[in-house]
Tab-separated table of C-alpha atoms in Angstrom:
chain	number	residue	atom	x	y	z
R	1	UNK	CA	36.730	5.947	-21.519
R	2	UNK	CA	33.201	4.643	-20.881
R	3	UNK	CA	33.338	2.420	-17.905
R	4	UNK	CA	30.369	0.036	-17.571
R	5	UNK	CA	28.634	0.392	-14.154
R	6	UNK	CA	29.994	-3.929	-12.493
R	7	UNK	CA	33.556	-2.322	-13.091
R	8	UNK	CA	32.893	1.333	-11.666
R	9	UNK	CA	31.245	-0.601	-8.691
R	10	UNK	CA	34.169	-2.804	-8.230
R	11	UNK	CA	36.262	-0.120	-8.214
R	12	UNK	CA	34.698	2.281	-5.548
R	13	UNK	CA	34.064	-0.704	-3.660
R	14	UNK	CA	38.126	-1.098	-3.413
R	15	UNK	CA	38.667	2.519	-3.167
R	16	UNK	CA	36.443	2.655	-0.052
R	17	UNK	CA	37.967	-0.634	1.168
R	18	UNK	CA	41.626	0.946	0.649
R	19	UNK	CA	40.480	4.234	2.046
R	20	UNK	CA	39.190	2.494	5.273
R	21	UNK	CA	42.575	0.613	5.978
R	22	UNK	CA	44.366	4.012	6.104
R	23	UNK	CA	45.595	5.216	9.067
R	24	UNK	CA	43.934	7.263	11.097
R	25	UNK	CA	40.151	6.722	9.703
R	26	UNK	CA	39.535	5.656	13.880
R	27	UNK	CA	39.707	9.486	13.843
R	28	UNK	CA	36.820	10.269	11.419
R	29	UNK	CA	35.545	9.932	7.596
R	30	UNK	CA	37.534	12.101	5.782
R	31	UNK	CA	35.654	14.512	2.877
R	32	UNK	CA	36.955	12.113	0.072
R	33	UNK	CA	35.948	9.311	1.370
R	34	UNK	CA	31.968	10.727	1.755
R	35	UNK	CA	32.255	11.126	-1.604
R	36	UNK	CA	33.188	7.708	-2.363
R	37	UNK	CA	30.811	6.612	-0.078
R	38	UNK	CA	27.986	8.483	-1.640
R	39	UNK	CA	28.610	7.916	-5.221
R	40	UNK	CA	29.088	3.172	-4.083
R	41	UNK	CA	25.966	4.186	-2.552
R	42	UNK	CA	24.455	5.809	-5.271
R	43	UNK	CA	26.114	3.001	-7.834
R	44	UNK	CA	24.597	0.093	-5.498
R	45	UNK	CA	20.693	1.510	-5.712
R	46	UNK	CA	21.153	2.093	-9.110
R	47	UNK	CA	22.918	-1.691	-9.654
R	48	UNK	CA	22.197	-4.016	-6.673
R	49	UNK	CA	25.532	-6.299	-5.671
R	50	UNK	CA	25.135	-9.469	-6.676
R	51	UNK	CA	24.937	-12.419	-3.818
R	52	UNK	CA	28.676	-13.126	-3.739
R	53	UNK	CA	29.333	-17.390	-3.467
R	54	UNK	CA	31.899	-17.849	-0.112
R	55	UNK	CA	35.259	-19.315	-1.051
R	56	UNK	CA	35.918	-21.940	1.795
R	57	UNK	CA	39.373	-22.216	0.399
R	58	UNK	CA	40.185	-18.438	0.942
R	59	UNK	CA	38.415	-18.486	4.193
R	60	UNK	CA	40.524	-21.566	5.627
R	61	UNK	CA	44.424	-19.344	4.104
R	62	UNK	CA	42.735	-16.362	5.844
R	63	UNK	CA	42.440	-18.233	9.501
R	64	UNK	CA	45.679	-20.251	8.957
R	65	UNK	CA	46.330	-22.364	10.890
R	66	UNK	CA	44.150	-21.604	13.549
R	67	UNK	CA	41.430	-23.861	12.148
R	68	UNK	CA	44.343	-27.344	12.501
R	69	UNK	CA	45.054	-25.897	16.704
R	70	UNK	CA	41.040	-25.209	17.110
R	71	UNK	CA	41.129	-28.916	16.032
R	72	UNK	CA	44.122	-30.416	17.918
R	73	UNK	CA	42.606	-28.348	21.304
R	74	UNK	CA	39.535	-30.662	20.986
R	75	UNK	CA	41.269	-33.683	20.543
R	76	UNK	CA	43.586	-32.856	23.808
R	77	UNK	CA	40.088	-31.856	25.822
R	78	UNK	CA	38.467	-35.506	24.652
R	79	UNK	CA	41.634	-37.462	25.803
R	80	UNK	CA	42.424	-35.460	28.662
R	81	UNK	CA	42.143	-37.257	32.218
R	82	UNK	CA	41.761	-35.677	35.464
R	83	UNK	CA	42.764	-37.961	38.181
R	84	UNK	CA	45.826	-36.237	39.850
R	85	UNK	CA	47.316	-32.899	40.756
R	86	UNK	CA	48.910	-32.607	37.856
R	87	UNK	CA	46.605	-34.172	35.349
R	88	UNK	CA	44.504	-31.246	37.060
R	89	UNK	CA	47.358	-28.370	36.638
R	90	UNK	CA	47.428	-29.764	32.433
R	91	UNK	CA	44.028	-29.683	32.255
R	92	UNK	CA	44.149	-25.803	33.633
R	93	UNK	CA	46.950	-24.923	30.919
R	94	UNK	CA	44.674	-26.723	28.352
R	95	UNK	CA	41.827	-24.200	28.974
R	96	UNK	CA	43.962	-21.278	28.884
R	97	UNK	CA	44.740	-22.633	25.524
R	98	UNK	CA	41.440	-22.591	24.559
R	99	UNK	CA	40.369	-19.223	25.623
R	100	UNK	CA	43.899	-17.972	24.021
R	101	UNK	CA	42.339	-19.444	21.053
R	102	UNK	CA	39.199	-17.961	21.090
R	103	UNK	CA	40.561	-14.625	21.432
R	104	UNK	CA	43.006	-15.067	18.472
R	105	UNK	CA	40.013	-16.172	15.850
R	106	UNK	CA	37.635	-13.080	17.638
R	107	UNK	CA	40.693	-10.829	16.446
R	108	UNK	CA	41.616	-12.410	12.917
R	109	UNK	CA	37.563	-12.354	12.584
R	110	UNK	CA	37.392	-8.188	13.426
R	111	UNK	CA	40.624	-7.567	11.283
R	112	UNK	CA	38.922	-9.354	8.314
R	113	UNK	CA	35.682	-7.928	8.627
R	114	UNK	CA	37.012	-3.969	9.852
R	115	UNK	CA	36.802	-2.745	6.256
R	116	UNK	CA	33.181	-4.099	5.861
R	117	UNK	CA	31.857	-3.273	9.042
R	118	UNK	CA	32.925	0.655	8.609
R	119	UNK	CA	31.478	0.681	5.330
R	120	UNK	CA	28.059	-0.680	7.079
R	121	UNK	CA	28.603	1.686	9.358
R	122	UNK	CA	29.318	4.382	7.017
R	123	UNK	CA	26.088	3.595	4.490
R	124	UNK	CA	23.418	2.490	7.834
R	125	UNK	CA	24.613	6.401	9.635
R	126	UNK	CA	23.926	8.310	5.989
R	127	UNK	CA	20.944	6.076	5.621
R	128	UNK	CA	19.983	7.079	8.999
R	129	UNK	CA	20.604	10.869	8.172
R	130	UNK	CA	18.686	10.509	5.327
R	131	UNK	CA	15.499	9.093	7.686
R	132	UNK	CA	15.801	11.471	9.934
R	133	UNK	CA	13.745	14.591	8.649
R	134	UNK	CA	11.410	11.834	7.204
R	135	UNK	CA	10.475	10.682	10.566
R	136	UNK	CA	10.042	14.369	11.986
R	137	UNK	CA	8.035	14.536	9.027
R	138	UNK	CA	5.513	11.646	9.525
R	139	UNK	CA	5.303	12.889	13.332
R	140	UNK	CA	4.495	16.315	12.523
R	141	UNK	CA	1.528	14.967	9.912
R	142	UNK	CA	0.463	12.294	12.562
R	143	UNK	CA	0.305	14.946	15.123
R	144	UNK	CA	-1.565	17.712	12.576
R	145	UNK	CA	-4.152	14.820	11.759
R	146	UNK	CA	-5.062	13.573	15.423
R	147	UNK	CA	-5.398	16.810	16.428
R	148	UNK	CA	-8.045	16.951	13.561
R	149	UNK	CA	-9.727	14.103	14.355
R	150	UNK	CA	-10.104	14.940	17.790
R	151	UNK	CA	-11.895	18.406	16.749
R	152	UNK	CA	-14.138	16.302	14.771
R	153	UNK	CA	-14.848	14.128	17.555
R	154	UNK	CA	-15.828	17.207	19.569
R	155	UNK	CA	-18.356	18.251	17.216
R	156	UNK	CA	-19.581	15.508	16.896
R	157	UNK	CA	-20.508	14.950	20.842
R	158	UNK	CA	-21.385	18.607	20.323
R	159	UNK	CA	-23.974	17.562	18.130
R	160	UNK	CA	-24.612	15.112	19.987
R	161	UNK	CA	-25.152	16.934	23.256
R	162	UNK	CA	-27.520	19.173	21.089
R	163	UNK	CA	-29.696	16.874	20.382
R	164	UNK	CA	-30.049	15.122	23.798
R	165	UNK	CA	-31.067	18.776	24.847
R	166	UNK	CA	-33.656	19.384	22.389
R	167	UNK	CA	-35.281	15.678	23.079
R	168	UNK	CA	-35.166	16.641	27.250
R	169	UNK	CA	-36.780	19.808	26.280
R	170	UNK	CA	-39.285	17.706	24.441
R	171	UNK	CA	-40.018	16.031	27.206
R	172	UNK	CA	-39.993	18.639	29.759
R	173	UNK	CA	-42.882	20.658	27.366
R	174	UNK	CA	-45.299	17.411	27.161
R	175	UNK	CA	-44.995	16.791	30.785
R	176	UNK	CA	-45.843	20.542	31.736
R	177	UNK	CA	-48.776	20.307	29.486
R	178	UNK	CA	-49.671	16.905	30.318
R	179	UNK	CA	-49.685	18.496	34.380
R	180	UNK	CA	-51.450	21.562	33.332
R	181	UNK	CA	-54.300	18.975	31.939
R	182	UNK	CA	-54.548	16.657	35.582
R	183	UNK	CA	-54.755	20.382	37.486
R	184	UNK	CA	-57.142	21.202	35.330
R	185	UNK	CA	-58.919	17.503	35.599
R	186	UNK	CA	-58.387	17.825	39.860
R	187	UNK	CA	-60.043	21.154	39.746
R	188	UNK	CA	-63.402	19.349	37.916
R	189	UNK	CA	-63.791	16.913	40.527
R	190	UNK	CA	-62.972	19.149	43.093
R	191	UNK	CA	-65.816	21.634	42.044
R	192	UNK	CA	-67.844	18.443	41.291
R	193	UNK	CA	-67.234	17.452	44.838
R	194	UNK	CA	-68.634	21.070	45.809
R	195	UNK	CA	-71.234	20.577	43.940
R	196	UNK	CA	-72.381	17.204	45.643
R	197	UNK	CA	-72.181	19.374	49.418
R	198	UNK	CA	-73.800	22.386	47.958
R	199	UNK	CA	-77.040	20.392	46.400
R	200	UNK	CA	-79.808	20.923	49.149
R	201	UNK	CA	-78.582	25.019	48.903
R	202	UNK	CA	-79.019	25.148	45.097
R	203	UNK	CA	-82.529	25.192	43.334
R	204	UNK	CA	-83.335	22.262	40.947
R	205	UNK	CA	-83.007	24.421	37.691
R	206	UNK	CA	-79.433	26.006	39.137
R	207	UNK	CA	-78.104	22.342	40.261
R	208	UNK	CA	-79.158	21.080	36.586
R	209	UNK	CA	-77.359	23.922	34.784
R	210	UNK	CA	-74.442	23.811	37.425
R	211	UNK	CA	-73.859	19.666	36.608
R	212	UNK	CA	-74.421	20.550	32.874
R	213	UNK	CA	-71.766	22.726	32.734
R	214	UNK	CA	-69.210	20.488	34.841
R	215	UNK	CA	-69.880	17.513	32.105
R	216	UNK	CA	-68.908	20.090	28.949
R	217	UNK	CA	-66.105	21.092	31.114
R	218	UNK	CA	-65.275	17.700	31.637
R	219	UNK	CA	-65.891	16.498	28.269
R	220	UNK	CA	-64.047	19.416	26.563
R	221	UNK	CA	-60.781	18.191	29.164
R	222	UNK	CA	-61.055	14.589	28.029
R	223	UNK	CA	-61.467	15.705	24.429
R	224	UNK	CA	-57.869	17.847	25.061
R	225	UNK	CA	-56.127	15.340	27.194
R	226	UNK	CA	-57.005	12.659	24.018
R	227	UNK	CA	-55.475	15.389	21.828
R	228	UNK	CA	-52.735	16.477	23.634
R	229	UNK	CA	-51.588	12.635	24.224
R	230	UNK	CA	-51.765	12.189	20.063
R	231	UNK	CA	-50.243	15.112	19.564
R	232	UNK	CA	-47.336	14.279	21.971
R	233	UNK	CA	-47.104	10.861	20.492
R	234	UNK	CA	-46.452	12.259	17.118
R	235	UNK	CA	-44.678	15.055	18.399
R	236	UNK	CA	-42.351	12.098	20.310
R	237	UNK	CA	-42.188	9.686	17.170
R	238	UNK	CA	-41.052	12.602	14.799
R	239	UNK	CA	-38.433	13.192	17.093
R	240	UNK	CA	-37.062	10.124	17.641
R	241	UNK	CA	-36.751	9.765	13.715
R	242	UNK	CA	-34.987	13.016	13.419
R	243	UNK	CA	-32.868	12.245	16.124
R	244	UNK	CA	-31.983	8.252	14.963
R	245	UNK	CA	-31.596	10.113	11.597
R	246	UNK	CA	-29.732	12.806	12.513
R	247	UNK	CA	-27.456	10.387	14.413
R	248	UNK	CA	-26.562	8.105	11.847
R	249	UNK	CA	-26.035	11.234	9.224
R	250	UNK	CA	-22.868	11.770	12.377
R	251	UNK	CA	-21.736	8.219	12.268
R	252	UNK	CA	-21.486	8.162	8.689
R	253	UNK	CA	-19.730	11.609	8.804
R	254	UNK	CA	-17.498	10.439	11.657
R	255	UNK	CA	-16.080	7.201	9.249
R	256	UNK	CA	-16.123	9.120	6.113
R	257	UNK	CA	-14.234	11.728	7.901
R	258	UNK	CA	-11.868	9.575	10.185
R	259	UNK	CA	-8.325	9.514	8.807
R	260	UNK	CA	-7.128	5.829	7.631
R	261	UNK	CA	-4.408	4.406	10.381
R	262	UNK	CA	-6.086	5.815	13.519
R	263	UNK	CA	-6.618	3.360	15.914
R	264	UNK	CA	-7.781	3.326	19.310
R	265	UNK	CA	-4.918	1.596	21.716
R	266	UNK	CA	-5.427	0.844	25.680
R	267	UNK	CA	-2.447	2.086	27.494
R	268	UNK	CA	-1.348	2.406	30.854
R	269	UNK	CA	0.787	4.001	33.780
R	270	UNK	CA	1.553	2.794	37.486
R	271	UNK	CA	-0.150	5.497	40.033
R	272	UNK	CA	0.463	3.202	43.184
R	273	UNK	CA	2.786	0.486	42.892
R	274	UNK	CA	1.848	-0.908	46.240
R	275	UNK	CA	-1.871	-1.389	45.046
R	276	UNK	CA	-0.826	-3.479	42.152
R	277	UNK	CA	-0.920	-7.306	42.405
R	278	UNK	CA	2.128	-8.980	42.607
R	279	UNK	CA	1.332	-11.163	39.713
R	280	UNK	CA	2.195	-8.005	37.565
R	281	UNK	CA	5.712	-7.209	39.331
R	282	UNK	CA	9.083	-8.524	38.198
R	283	UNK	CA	12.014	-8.987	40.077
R	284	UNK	CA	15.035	-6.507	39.082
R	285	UNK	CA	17.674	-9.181	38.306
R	286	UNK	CA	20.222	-6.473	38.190
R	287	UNK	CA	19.831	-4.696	41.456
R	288	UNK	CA	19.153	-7.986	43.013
R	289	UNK	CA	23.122	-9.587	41.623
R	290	UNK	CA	24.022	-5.775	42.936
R	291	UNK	CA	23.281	-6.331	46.238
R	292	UNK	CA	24.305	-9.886	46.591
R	293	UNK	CA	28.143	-9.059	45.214
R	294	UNK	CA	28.208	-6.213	47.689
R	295	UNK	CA	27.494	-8.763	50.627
R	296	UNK	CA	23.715	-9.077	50.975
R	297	UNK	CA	23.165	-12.836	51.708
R	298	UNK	CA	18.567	-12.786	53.116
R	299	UNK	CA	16.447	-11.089	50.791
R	300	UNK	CA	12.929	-11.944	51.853
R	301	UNK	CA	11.425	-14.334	48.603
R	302	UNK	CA	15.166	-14.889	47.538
R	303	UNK	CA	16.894	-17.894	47.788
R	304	UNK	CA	20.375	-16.810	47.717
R	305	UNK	CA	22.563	-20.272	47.039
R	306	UNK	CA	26.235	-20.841	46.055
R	307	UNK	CA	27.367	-22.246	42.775
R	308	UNK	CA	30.553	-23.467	41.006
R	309	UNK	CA	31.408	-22.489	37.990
R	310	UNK	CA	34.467	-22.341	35.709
């Protein structure tokens, strides 16, 4: 017979329910009723349950008649007057009542909802088993891909590094040469200085030749010192265009290359609790009540006061 799917729902849904009020389920699902479990659950993805209206009528037979005593218990609390002993003693019986009360709709509430609540149980612990691998899953690829990213990131200051190196070895070869020109520029005047003390020793024709050859020498070192400072100027400005080039061909790399979802997140651990400011430290409530039921009445910051309650 071809059963349409409302009815086959309907009827795993009581054979789960009936299975769950058998004795000794406390103990354990048994195999059958995984199966019926698995095959509601399978029936309920494939046909969602329908938003089921609440009968107040069957909900008031259900908690008869502890709804008409929840009712009569706060009409005896609003007339009740405390002005004698035993006014007080009725009053204490009345409370007792109400906490009697309490307890007995808390139990009818768990007895009606048992069957539910194991099959919520049941469905949310398969569901969970089902997750399970899935999240061991999505850690192992977050793990595989932040360890990639982080080699990338390494390269990258890598290449970075590499080309701070080459742009300080730039700049340690222009200032060698550009000192190799002033010793050679020192070592002019310093002969032209000789020169000067030397004059009355050397002939007319030999001091002409001699100052002659000092002004080439010195016009030759001007000459390289102008091309040496163009040449290092160009030298510089190349460069700095490879290097601002080369730099944003690694940024671009770096976001083309970062996976989506990573994001950087500031985090933090205590190394010295003593150093940090109180503003940032809470109170331990627990220990605190701890102390104080085991006799501790001065805690230094703590005002430690009595108060009724009932």
């Amino acid at each position: 017979m071809n059963i349409k799917k409302p009815l086959m729902v309907a009827i795993l849904r009581q054979n789960f329910i009936d299975e769950m009020s058998r004795k000794g389920t406390k103990k354990g699902l048994k195999f059958e009723t995984k199966i019926i479990i698995v095959r509601y659950i399978y029936y309920l993805i494939n046909l969602p349950m329908q938003k089921q209206e609440i009968d107040k009528e069957t909900l008031i037979k259900a908690f008869d008649p502890l709804a008409d005593l929840s009712l009569q218990l706060l009409e005896k609390a609003e007339k009740s007057i405390i002005e004698t002993p035993d006014d007080l003693l009725q009053a204490t019986g009345l409370k007792k009542e109400i906490t009697t009360q309490e307890k007995a709709i808390d139990e009818k509430k768990s007895s009606i909802l048992a069957p539910a609540k194991e099959f919520v149980n049941a469905v949310t612990g398969y569901a969970k088993e089902l997750l399970q691998p899935l999240d061991t899953a999505k850690q192992i690829i977050s793990n595989k891909v932040l360890e990639y990213n982080k080699i990338q990131e390494q390269k990258r200051r890598e290449e970075q590094e590499r080309i701070r190196k080459e742009q300080e070895e730039l700049r340690l070869k222009q200032e060698a040469e550009q000192k190799k020109i002033e010793e050679q520029r020192l070592e002019n005047e310093r002969k032209q200085k000789e020169l000067a003390e030397k004059e009355n020793e050397l002939s007319d024709e030999e001091l002409r030749l001699e100052k002659k050859r000092i002004a080439i020498e010195n016009e030759k070192l001007k000459l390289e010192q102008e091309r040496q400072a163009e040449l290092a100027r160009k030298e510089t400005e190349e460069n700095e265009r490879k290097a601002k080039m080369e730099q944003e061909r690694l940024d671009l790399e770096a976001k083309a290359n970062k996976p989506k979802g990573i994001r950087t997140i500031r985090q933090f651990e205590v190394i010295d609790k003593k150093l940090v400011p109180i503003e940032f430290l809470d109170v331990n409530d627990t220990k605190v009540n701890q102390v104080i039921k085991l006799g501790t009445r001065e805690i230094p910051g703590i005002n430690i006061y009595s108060k009724e309650i009932l």
